[in-house]
GROMACS .gro file of C-alpha atoms in nm:
model
  364
    1MET     CA    1   2.254  -4.473  -0.519
    2ASN     CA    2   2.103  -4.373  -0.181
    3VAL     CA    3   1.727  -4.348  -0.129
    4LEU     CA    4   1.582  -4.033   0.018
    5THR     CA    5   1.263  -4.045   0.230
    6GLN     CA    6   1.025  -3.757   0.241
    7ARG     CA    7   1.151  -3.670   0.586
    8ASP     CA    8   1.522  -3.665   0.438
    9LEU     CA    9   1.408  -3.417   0.182
   10ASN     CA   10   1.213  -3.218   0.434
   11ARG     CA   11   1.515  -3.176   0.671
   12ALA     CA   12   1.743  -3.095   0.378
   13THR     CA   13   1.503  -2.830   0.267
   14LEU     CA   14   1.466  -2.671   0.603
   15ALA     CA   15   1.845  -2.658   0.642
   16ARG     CA   16   1.897  -2.506   0.293
   17GLN     CA   17   1.618  -2.251   0.347
   18TYR     CA   18   1.752  -2.144   0.691
   19LEU     CA   19   1.431  -2.267   0.851
   20LEU     CA   20   1.604  -2.551   1.065
   21GLU     CA   21   1.771  -2.276   1.273
   22ARG     CA   22   1.810  -1.909   1.232
   23VAL     CA   23   2.136  -1.806   1.078
   24ASP     CA   24   2.378  -1.515   1.172
   25CYS     CA   25   2.395  -1.340   0.835
   26THR     CA   26   2.309  -1.017   0.668
   27PRO     CA   27   1.989  -0.983   0.474
   28LEU     CA   28   2.199  -0.928   0.162
   29ASP     CA   29   2.360  -1.269   0.215
   30ALA     CA   30   2.027  -1.434   0.283
   31VAL     CA   31   1.868  -1.296  -0.034
   32SER     CA   32   2.168  -1.409  -0.227
   33HIS     CA   33   2.177  -1.754  -0.075
   34LEU     CA   34   1.796  -1.800  -0.137
   35ALA     CA   35   1.850  -1.692  -0.500
   36GLY     CA   36   1.583  -1.421  -0.439
   37LEU     CA   37   1.244  -1.407  -0.252
   38GLN     CA   38   0.910  -1.400  -0.424
   39ALA     CA   39   0.780  -1.068  -0.360
   40GLN     CA   40   0.470  -0.979  -0.553
   41ALA     CA   41   0.308  -0.897  -0.210
   42PRO     CA   42   0.558  -0.634  -0.107
   43GLN     CA   43   0.557  -0.686   0.268
   44GLU     CA   44   0.593  -1.063   0.273
   45PRO     CA   45   0.976  -1.088   0.236
   46PHE     CA   46   1.018  -0.921   0.571
   47THR     CA   47   0.850  -1.201   0.751
   48GLY     CA   48   1.047  -1.453   0.544
   49LEU     CA   49   1.365  -1.302   0.644
   50TRP     CA   50   1.261  -1.263   1.008
   51SER     CA   51   1.193  -1.634   1.024
   52ARG     CA   52   1.548  -1.709   0.871
   53ILE     CA   53   1.787  -1.453   1.008
   54SER     CA   54   1.890  -1.386   1.378
   55ALA     CA   55   1.819  -1.046   1.485
   56PHE     CA   56   1.671  -0.931   1.166
   57ALA     CA   57   1.583  -0.563   1.143
   58PRO     CA   58   1.346  -0.429   0.861
   59VAL     CA   59   1.556  -0.120   0.827
   60ASP     CA   60   1.847  -0.329   0.696
   61LEU     CA   61   1.644  -0.454   0.407
   62ASP     CA   62   1.503  -0.107   0.348
   63ASP     CA   63   1.867   0.014   0.330
   64LEU     CA   64   1.948  -0.245   0.067
   65VAL     CA   65   1.649  -0.156  -0.151
   66THR     CA   66   1.711   0.229  -0.142
   67GLY     CA   67   2.084   0.167  -0.168
   68ARG     CA   68   2.020  -0.037  -0.493
   69ARG     CA   69   2.190  -0.368  -0.377
   70VAL     CA   70   1.863  -0.554  -0.387
   71VAL     CA   71   1.601  -0.499  -0.644
   72ARG     CA   72   1.241  -0.580  -0.708
   73THR     CA   73   1.189  -0.720  -1.067
   74HIS     CA   74   1.013  -0.981  -1.278
   75LEU     CA   75   1.233  -1.279  -1.298
   76MET     CA   76   1.169  -1.655  -1.210
   77ARG     CA   77   0.826  -1.784  -1.333
   78ARG     CA   78   0.736  -1.420  -1.439
   79THR     CA   79   0.665  -1.322  -1.086
   80VAL     CA   80   0.817  -1.038  -0.897
   81HIS     CA   81   1.112  -1.126  -0.702
   82LEU     CA   82   1.346  -0.950  -0.455
   83VAL     CA   83   1.700  -1.033  -0.570
   84THR     CA   84   2.052  -0.898  -0.529
   85ALA     CA   85   2.150  -0.645  -0.787
   86ASP     CA   86   2.427  -0.871  -0.895
   87ASP     CA   87   2.183  -1.157  -0.967
   88ALA     CA   88   1.938  -0.942  -1.147
   89VAL     CA   89   2.214  -0.809  -1.381
   90ALA     CA   90   2.353  -1.161  -1.445
   91TRP     CA   91   2.033  -1.355  -1.472
   92ARG     CA   92   1.776  -1.123  -1.645
   93ALA     CA   93   1.877  -1.181  -2.014
   94ARG     CA   94   1.866  -1.569  -1.959
   95HIS     CA   95   1.498  -1.521  -1.848
   96ASP     CA   96   1.397  -1.300  -2.143
   97ALA     CA   97   1.251  -1.567  -2.375
   98MET     CA   98   1.060  -1.731  -2.087
   99LEU     CA   99   0.920  -1.387  -1.989
  100ARG     CA  100   0.792  -1.308  -2.329
  101GLN     CA  101   0.645  -1.648  -2.391
  102ARG     CA  102   0.460  -1.652  -2.063
  103VAL     CA  103   0.298  -1.307  -2.132
  104LEU     CA  104   0.221  -1.420  -2.485
  105SER     CA  105   0.064  -1.757  -2.374
  106THR     CA  106  -0.153  -1.577  -2.126
  107TYR     CA  107  -0.277  -1.309  -2.376
  108ARG     CA  108  -0.236  -1.477  -2.711
  109SER     CA  109  -0.550  -1.336  -2.872
  110GLU     CA  110  -0.510  -0.997  -2.734
  111LEU     CA  111  -0.147  -0.970  -2.859
  112ALA     CA  112  -0.200  -1.131  -3.195
  113GLY     CA  113   0.000  -0.944  -3.472
  114ILE     CA  114   0.197  -0.733  -3.221
  115ASP     CA  115   0.565  -0.689  -3.339
  116LEU     CA  116   0.745  -0.743  -3.007
  117ASP     CA  117   1.078  -0.586  -3.120
  118GLU     CA  118   0.905  -0.269  -3.248
  119LEU     CA  119   0.690  -0.243  -2.923
  120GLY     CA  120   1.003  -0.304  -2.710
  121ALA     CA  121   1.213  -0.049  -2.891
  122ALA     CA  122   0.932   0.217  -2.854
  123GLY     CA  123   0.897   0.139  -2.495
  124ARG     CA  124   1.269   0.171  -2.432
  125ALA     CA  125   1.270   0.507  -2.618
  126VAL     CA  126   1.004   0.639  -2.376
  127THR     CA  127   1.196   0.509  -2.061
  128ALA     CA  128   1.532   0.658  -2.197
  129ALA     CA  129   1.443   0.979  -2.029
  130GLY     CA  130   1.520   0.826  -1.694
  131GLN     CA  131   1.192   0.916  -1.536
  132PRO     CA  132   1.009   0.656  -1.314
  133LEU     CA  133   0.680   0.565  -1.479
  134THR     CA  134   0.374   0.368  -1.379
  135MET     CA  135   0.268   0.110  -1.617
  136ALA     CA  136  -0.031   0.331  -1.702
  137GLU     CA  137   0.188   0.621  -1.790
  138LEU     CA  138   0.419   0.402  -2.015
  139VAL     CA  139   0.101   0.261  -2.199
  140ASP     CA  140  -0.030   0.616  -2.236
  141ALA     CA  141   0.289   0.710  -2.415
  142LEU     CA  142   0.243   0.435  -2.663
  143ARG     CA  143  -0.130   0.412  -2.698
  144ASP     CA  144  -0.155   0.609  -3.026
  145ARG     CA  145   0.060   0.337  -3.201
  146TRP     CA  146  -0.093   0.039  -3.032
  147PRO     CA  147  -0.447   0.121  -2.960
  148THR     CA  148  -0.609  -0.219  -2.994
  149PRO     CA  149  -0.470  -0.445  -2.700
  150PRO     CA  150  -0.616  -0.390  -2.367
  151ARG     CA  151  -0.424  -0.149  -2.154
  152ARG     CA  152  -0.338  -0.401  -1.882
  153VAL     CA  153  -0.220  -0.647  -2.134
  154LEU     CA  154   0.000  -0.408  -2.322
  155GLY     CA  155   0.148  -0.280  -1.989
  156GLU     CA  156   0.231  -0.632  -1.865
  157LEU     CA  157   0.397  -0.714  -2.188
  158LEU     CA  158   0.608  -0.401  -2.168
  159VAL     CA  159   0.712  -0.401  -1.779
  160ALA     CA  160   0.713  -0.781  -1.721
  161ALA     CA  161   0.882  -0.897  -2.044
  162LEU     CA  162   1.002  -0.660  -2.319
  163ILE     CA  163   1.184  -0.402  -2.091
  164PRO     CA  164   1.391  -0.527  -1.788
  165MET     CA  165   1.235  -0.303  -1.521
  166ALA     CA  166   1.309  -0.229  -1.153
  167GLN     CA  167   1.019  -0.155  -0.929
  168LEU     CA  168   1.129   0.149  -0.728
  169PRO     CA  169   1.101   0.227  -0.365
  170PRO     CA  170   0.917   0.336  -0.155
  171ARG     CA  171   0.721   0.028  -0.286
  172GLY     CA  172   0.863  -0.276  -0.093
  173LEU     CA  173   0.987  -0.075   0.203
  174TRP     CA  174   0.877  -0.170   0.555
  175LYS     CA  175   0.512  -0.093   0.610
  176SER     CA  176   0.493   0.112   0.293
  177THR     CA  177   0.183   0.096   0.062
  178ALA     CA  178   0.323   0.282  -0.235
  179GLY     CA  179   0.222   0.194  -0.588
  180VAL     CA  180   0.449   0.052  -0.869
  181ARG     CA  181   0.679   0.296  -1.042
  182ASN     CA  182   0.920   0.142  -1.296
  183LEU     CA  183   1.259   0.233  -1.420
  184PRO     CA  184   1.481   0.026  -1.657
  185LEU     CA  185   1.694  -0.201  -1.445
  186ALA     CA  186   2.014  -0.100  -1.602
  187THR     CA  187   1.927   0.267  -1.544
  188TRP     CA  188   1.828   0.213  -1.174
  189LEU     CA  189   2.141  -0.009  -1.102
  190HIS     CA  190   2.376   0.200  -1.303
  191GLN     CA  191   2.514  -0.109  -1.491
  192PRO     CA  192   2.412  -0.281  -1.813
  193ILE     CA  193   2.233  -0.612  -1.818
  194ALA     CA  194   2.468  -0.901  -1.905
  195PRO     CA  195   2.385  -1.039  -2.257
  196VAL     CA  196   2.280  -1.403  -2.321
  197SER     CA  197   2.589  -1.617  -2.357
  198THR     CA  198   2.642  -1.808  -2.681
  199ASP     CA  199   2.826  -2.083  -2.496
  200PRO     CA  200   2.630  -2.407  -2.561
  201ASP     CA  201   2.717  -2.519  -2.193
  202ASP     CA  202   2.490  -2.228  -2.075
  203PRO     CA  203   2.715  -2.085  -1.795
  204VAL     CA  204   2.436  -1.865  -1.667
  205GLY     CA  205   2.220  -2.179  -1.642
  206GLN     CA  206   2.473  -2.358  -1.469
  207GLN     CA  207   2.497  -2.077  -1.200
  208LEU     CA  208   2.129  -2.095  -1.162
  209VAL     CA  209   2.138  -2.474  -1.108
  210LEU     CA  210   2.418  -2.453  -0.849
  211ARG     CA  211   2.243  -2.174  -0.665
  212TYR     CA  212   1.914  -2.359  -0.675
  213LEU     CA  213   2.058  -2.675  -0.530
  214ALA     CA  214   2.235  -2.483  -0.267
  215ALA     CA  215   1.909  -2.329  -0.140
  216TYR     CA  216   1.652  -2.603  -0.240
  217GLY     CA  217   1.826  -2.923  -0.300
  218PRO     CA  218   1.816  -3.221  -0.331
  219ALA     CA  219   1.586  -3.160  -0.631
  220THR     CA  220   1.463  -3.313  -0.964
  221THR     CA  221   1.514  -3.141  -1.293
  222ALA     CA  222   1.134  -3.078  -1.282
  223ASP     CA  223   1.185  -2.896  -0.963
  224ILE     CA  224   1.444  -2.674  -1.122
  225ARG     CA  225   1.210  -2.604  -1.414
  226ALA     CA  226   0.910  -2.526  -1.177
  227TRP     CA  227   1.137  -2.286  -0.970
  228SER     CA  228   1.291  -2.093  -1.258
  229GLY     CA  229   1.012  -2.115  -1.517
  230LEU     CA  230   1.291  -2.217  -1.764
  231ALA     CA  231   1.286  -2.537  -1.971
  232GLY     CA  232   1.473  -2.752  -1.722
  233LEU     CA  233   1.817  -2.610  -1.821
  234PRO     CA  234   1.928  -2.942  -1.976
  235ALA     CA  235   2.250  -2.813  -2.120
  236ALA     CA  236   2.355  -2.675  -1.779
  237VAL     CA  237   2.269  -2.978  -1.600
  238LYS     CA  238   2.458  -3.194  -1.849
  239ALA     CA  239   2.763  -2.975  -1.807
  240LEU     CA  240   2.741  -2.992  -1.433
  241ARG     CA  241   2.674  -3.378  -1.404
  242ASP     CA  242   3.025  -3.472  -1.305
  243ASN     CA  243   3.018  -3.219  -1.016
  244LEU     CA  244   2.673  -3.340  -0.884
  245ILE     CA  245   2.566  -3.643  -0.687
  246THR     CA  246   2.238  -3.828  -0.735
  247PHE     CA  247   1.978  -3.979  -0.521
  248ARG     CA  248   1.645  -4.160  -0.565
  249ASP     CA  249   1.328  -4.118  -0.360
  250GLU     CA  250   1.094  -4.398  -0.251
  251SER     CA  251   0.908  -4.376  -0.574
  252GLY     CA  252   1.228  -4.387  -0.786
  253ARG     CA  253   1.255  -4.024  -0.899
  254GLN     CA  254   1.611  -3.908  -0.956
  255PHE     CA  255   1.734  -3.611  -0.741
  256LEU     CA  256   2.043  -3.395  -0.801
  257ASP     CA  257   2.243  -3.238  -0.535
  258LEU     CA  258   2.576  -3.063  -0.440
  259PRO     CA  259   2.821  -3.305  -0.282
  260ASP     CA  260   2.894  -3.098   0.027
  261ALA     CA  261   2.555  -2.953   0.091
  262PRO     CA  262   2.368  -3.015   0.417
  263ARG     CA  263   2.144  -3.314   0.450
  264PRO     CA  264   2.069  -3.341   0.814
  265HIS     CA  265   1.939  -3.652   0.988
  266PRO     CA  266   1.567  -3.704   0.944
  267ASP     CA  267   1.517  -3.704   1.313
  268THR     CA  268   1.666  -3.358   1.364
  269PRO     CA  269   1.419  -3.149   1.549
  270ALA     CA  270   1.248  -2.871   1.344
  271PRO     CA  271   1.115  -2.559   1.530
  272VAL     CA  272   0.792  -2.372   1.459
  273ARG     CA  273   0.838  -2.130   1.172
  274PHE     CA  274   0.588  -1.864   1.033
  275LEU     CA  275   0.615  -1.838   0.656
  276PRO     CA  276   0.497  -1.543   0.446
  277ALA     CA  277   0.265  -1.567   0.150
  278PHE     CA  278   0.418  -1.735  -0.155
  279ASP     CA  279   0.728  -1.859   0.033
  280ASN     CA  280   1.013  -2.023  -0.162
  281ALA     CA  281   1.023  -2.311   0.070
  282ILE     CA  282   0.676  -2.432  -0.057
  283LEU     CA  283   0.655  -2.275  -0.413
  284GLY     CA  284   1.017  -2.366  -0.522
  285TYR     CA  285   0.943  -2.728  -0.631
  286GLN     CA  286   0.735  -2.914  -0.885
  287ASN     CA  287   0.652  -3.181  -0.620
  288ARG     CA  288   0.594  -3.001  -0.288
  289SER     CA  289   0.519  -3.307  -0.092
  290ARG     CA  290   0.852  -3.283   0.107
  291ILE     CA  291   0.683  -2.993   0.303
  292ILE     CA  292   0.304  -2.968   0.240
  293ASP     CA  293   0.036  -3.241   0.208
  294ASP     CA  294  -0.166  -3.266  -0.108
  295PRO     CA  295  -0.502  -3.152   0.036
  296HIS     CA  296  -0.328  -2.821   0.138
  297LEU     CA  297  -0.134  -2.747  -0.193
  298GLY     CA  298  -0.370  -2.461  -0.283
  299LEU     CA  299  -0.298  -2.272   0.017
  300SER     CA  300   0.025  -2.111  -0.079
  301VAL     CA  301  -0.071  -2.064  -0.448
  302ALA     CA  302  -0.370  -1.869  -0.311
  303GLY     CA  303  -0.149  -1.652  -0.112
  304GLN     CA  304  -0.226  -1.787   0.233
  305ARG     CA  305   0.054  -1.757   0.491
  306ALA     CA  306   0.162  -2.100   0.625
  307VAL     CA  307   0.308  -2.222   0.973
  308LEU     CA  308   0.556  -2.510   0.964
  309ILE     CA  309   0.530  -2.744   1.258
  310ASP     CA  310   0.776  -3.022   1.273
  311GLY     CA  311   0.889  -2.901   0.930
  312ARG     CA  312   0.551  -2.931   0.753
  313VAL     CA  313   0.277  -2.696   0.674
  314ALA     CA  314   0.042  -2.745   0.959
  315ALA     CA  315  -0.146  -2.413   1.004
  316THR     CA  316  -0.227  -2.081   0.823
  317TRP     CA  317  -0.207  -1.743   0.999
  318ILE     CA  318  -0.346  -1.390   0.951
  319THR     CA  319  -0.337  -1.060   1.142
  320SER     CA  320  -0.626  -0.826   1.186
  321ASP     CA  321  -0.788  -0.611   1.454
  322ARG     CA  322  -0.479  -0.634   1.691
  323ARG     CA  323  -0.490  -1.009   1.668
  324LEU     CA  324  -0.277  -1.280   1.525
  325THR     CA  325  -0.508  -1.574   1.440
  326ILE     CA  326  -0.362  -1.914   1.370
  327SER     CA  327  -0.580  -2.177   1.215
  328PRO     CA  328  -0.435  -2.542   1.252
  329LEU     CA  329  -0.485  -2.779   0.965
  330ARG     CA  330  -0.462  -3.077   1.197
  331LYS     CA  331  -0.496  -3.159   1.576
  332LEU     CA  332  -0.194  -3.031   1.762
  333THR     CA  333  -0.033  -3.181   2.059
  334ARG     CA  334  -0.007  -2.980   2.376
  335SER     CA  335   0.364  -2.910   2.332
  336GLU     CA  336   0.309  -2.816   1.968
  337GLY     CA  337   0.041  -2.555   2.087
  338ARG     CA  338   0.287  -2.412   2.344
  339ASP     CA  339   0.565  -2.377   2.094
  340LEU     CA  340   0.327  -2.226   1.833
  341LYS     CA  341   0.199  -1.962   2.076
  342ALA     CA  342   0.555  -1.881   2.182
  343GLU     CA  343   0.674  -1.828   1.810
  344GLY     CA  344   0.343  -1.638   1.752
  345HIS     CA  345   0.418  -1.394   2.022
  346ALA     CA  346   0.761  -1.333   1.874
  347LEU     CA  347   0.608  -1.274   1.535
  348ALA     CA  348   0.342  -1.041   1.663
  349THR     CA  349   0.622  -0.827   1.834
  350PHE     CA  350   0.807  -0.817   1.507
  351LEU     CA  351   0.517  -0.719   1.285
  352ASP     CA  352   0.328  -0.480   1.509
  353GLN     CA  353   0.364  -0.394   1.874
  354SER     CA  354  -0.020  -0.324   1.881
  355ILE     CA  355  -0.102  -0.694   1.832
  356ASP     CA  356  -0.208  -0.805   2.174
  357THR     CA  357  -0.385  -1.133   2.118
  358ILE     CA  358  -0.263  -1.462   1.988
  359HIS     CA  359  -0.576  -1.690   1.902
  360ILE     CA  360  -0.528  -2.047   1.798
  361ALA     CA  361  -0.857  -2.143   1.631
  362ASP     CA  362  -0.992  -2.504   1.647
  363SER     CA  363  -0.829  -2.745   1.410
  364THR     CA  364  -1.011  -2.841   1.088
   0.00000   0.00000   0.00000
């Protein structure tokens, strides 16, 4: 069994995440390949796709959202993801139990005694009219029957767990600041949600594992669990074992992978890449050491935007007052500083033509 170094894992991750070099594909193909982009901050997927796709134009993603080919919905880890319509329909039911459990574990005392089936049925009856609703409007329609739970808690249970919902545009469109309006996913996409399979080999779970490894591998079962929020998908992994290869890292952990997936040489050059908040390349793993050092693990969880230099998180970035400010996390070489500034100018042009200053702060 081959041994993978941290740098082996890093270069494989960059290649799978389209961060080793930009790819010539459509935004739809990129969203599909990545198995969705985390999108609770609505503008962040635009930067994520710009860093991955050649000649990416925000209008192309807007067209996919308004054309109902990609959708914003609660899915992996109970976070809002931008996923293809096909994946939303195929995967949503497989995530139902996890979504419910995560809301209940967060608000256990506030939701004690609530009959989830009764509440879900009442919520679906309200949404059956086909009118987009804010979370507050949905809660208002049910408040007489469920007056006790805090409004926010009841709303989260309904829109993030009990009723598969789409967050409608203009939220999520380029430079839009619209609030959240919800419509049942099946209504918005004009197709029913696929039911949970009774097959013990978990065919939907198998698809999730294969798609995850294609975009994130090599990975451990703990990584699969951390990305999906599901319980490791053991039946799916077992059913796929004969079609997967295994590695170990230097500490002995076992990694699964697709036989023909790219695993570049560890010395492959990696360009500077600006990542959005909550980017998949960082948050898609239980052990994130392949791409970020332990002292900086909290940056992405807190929503700070990261910069990859030589394939690792080495800076953070913000924009304000016509300035792009980059804050290095370590001392940069002269050539790294030049490359960082060049990519920063390209990012500034993409984000806002009015940004006229690139400032690299002193390293910490």
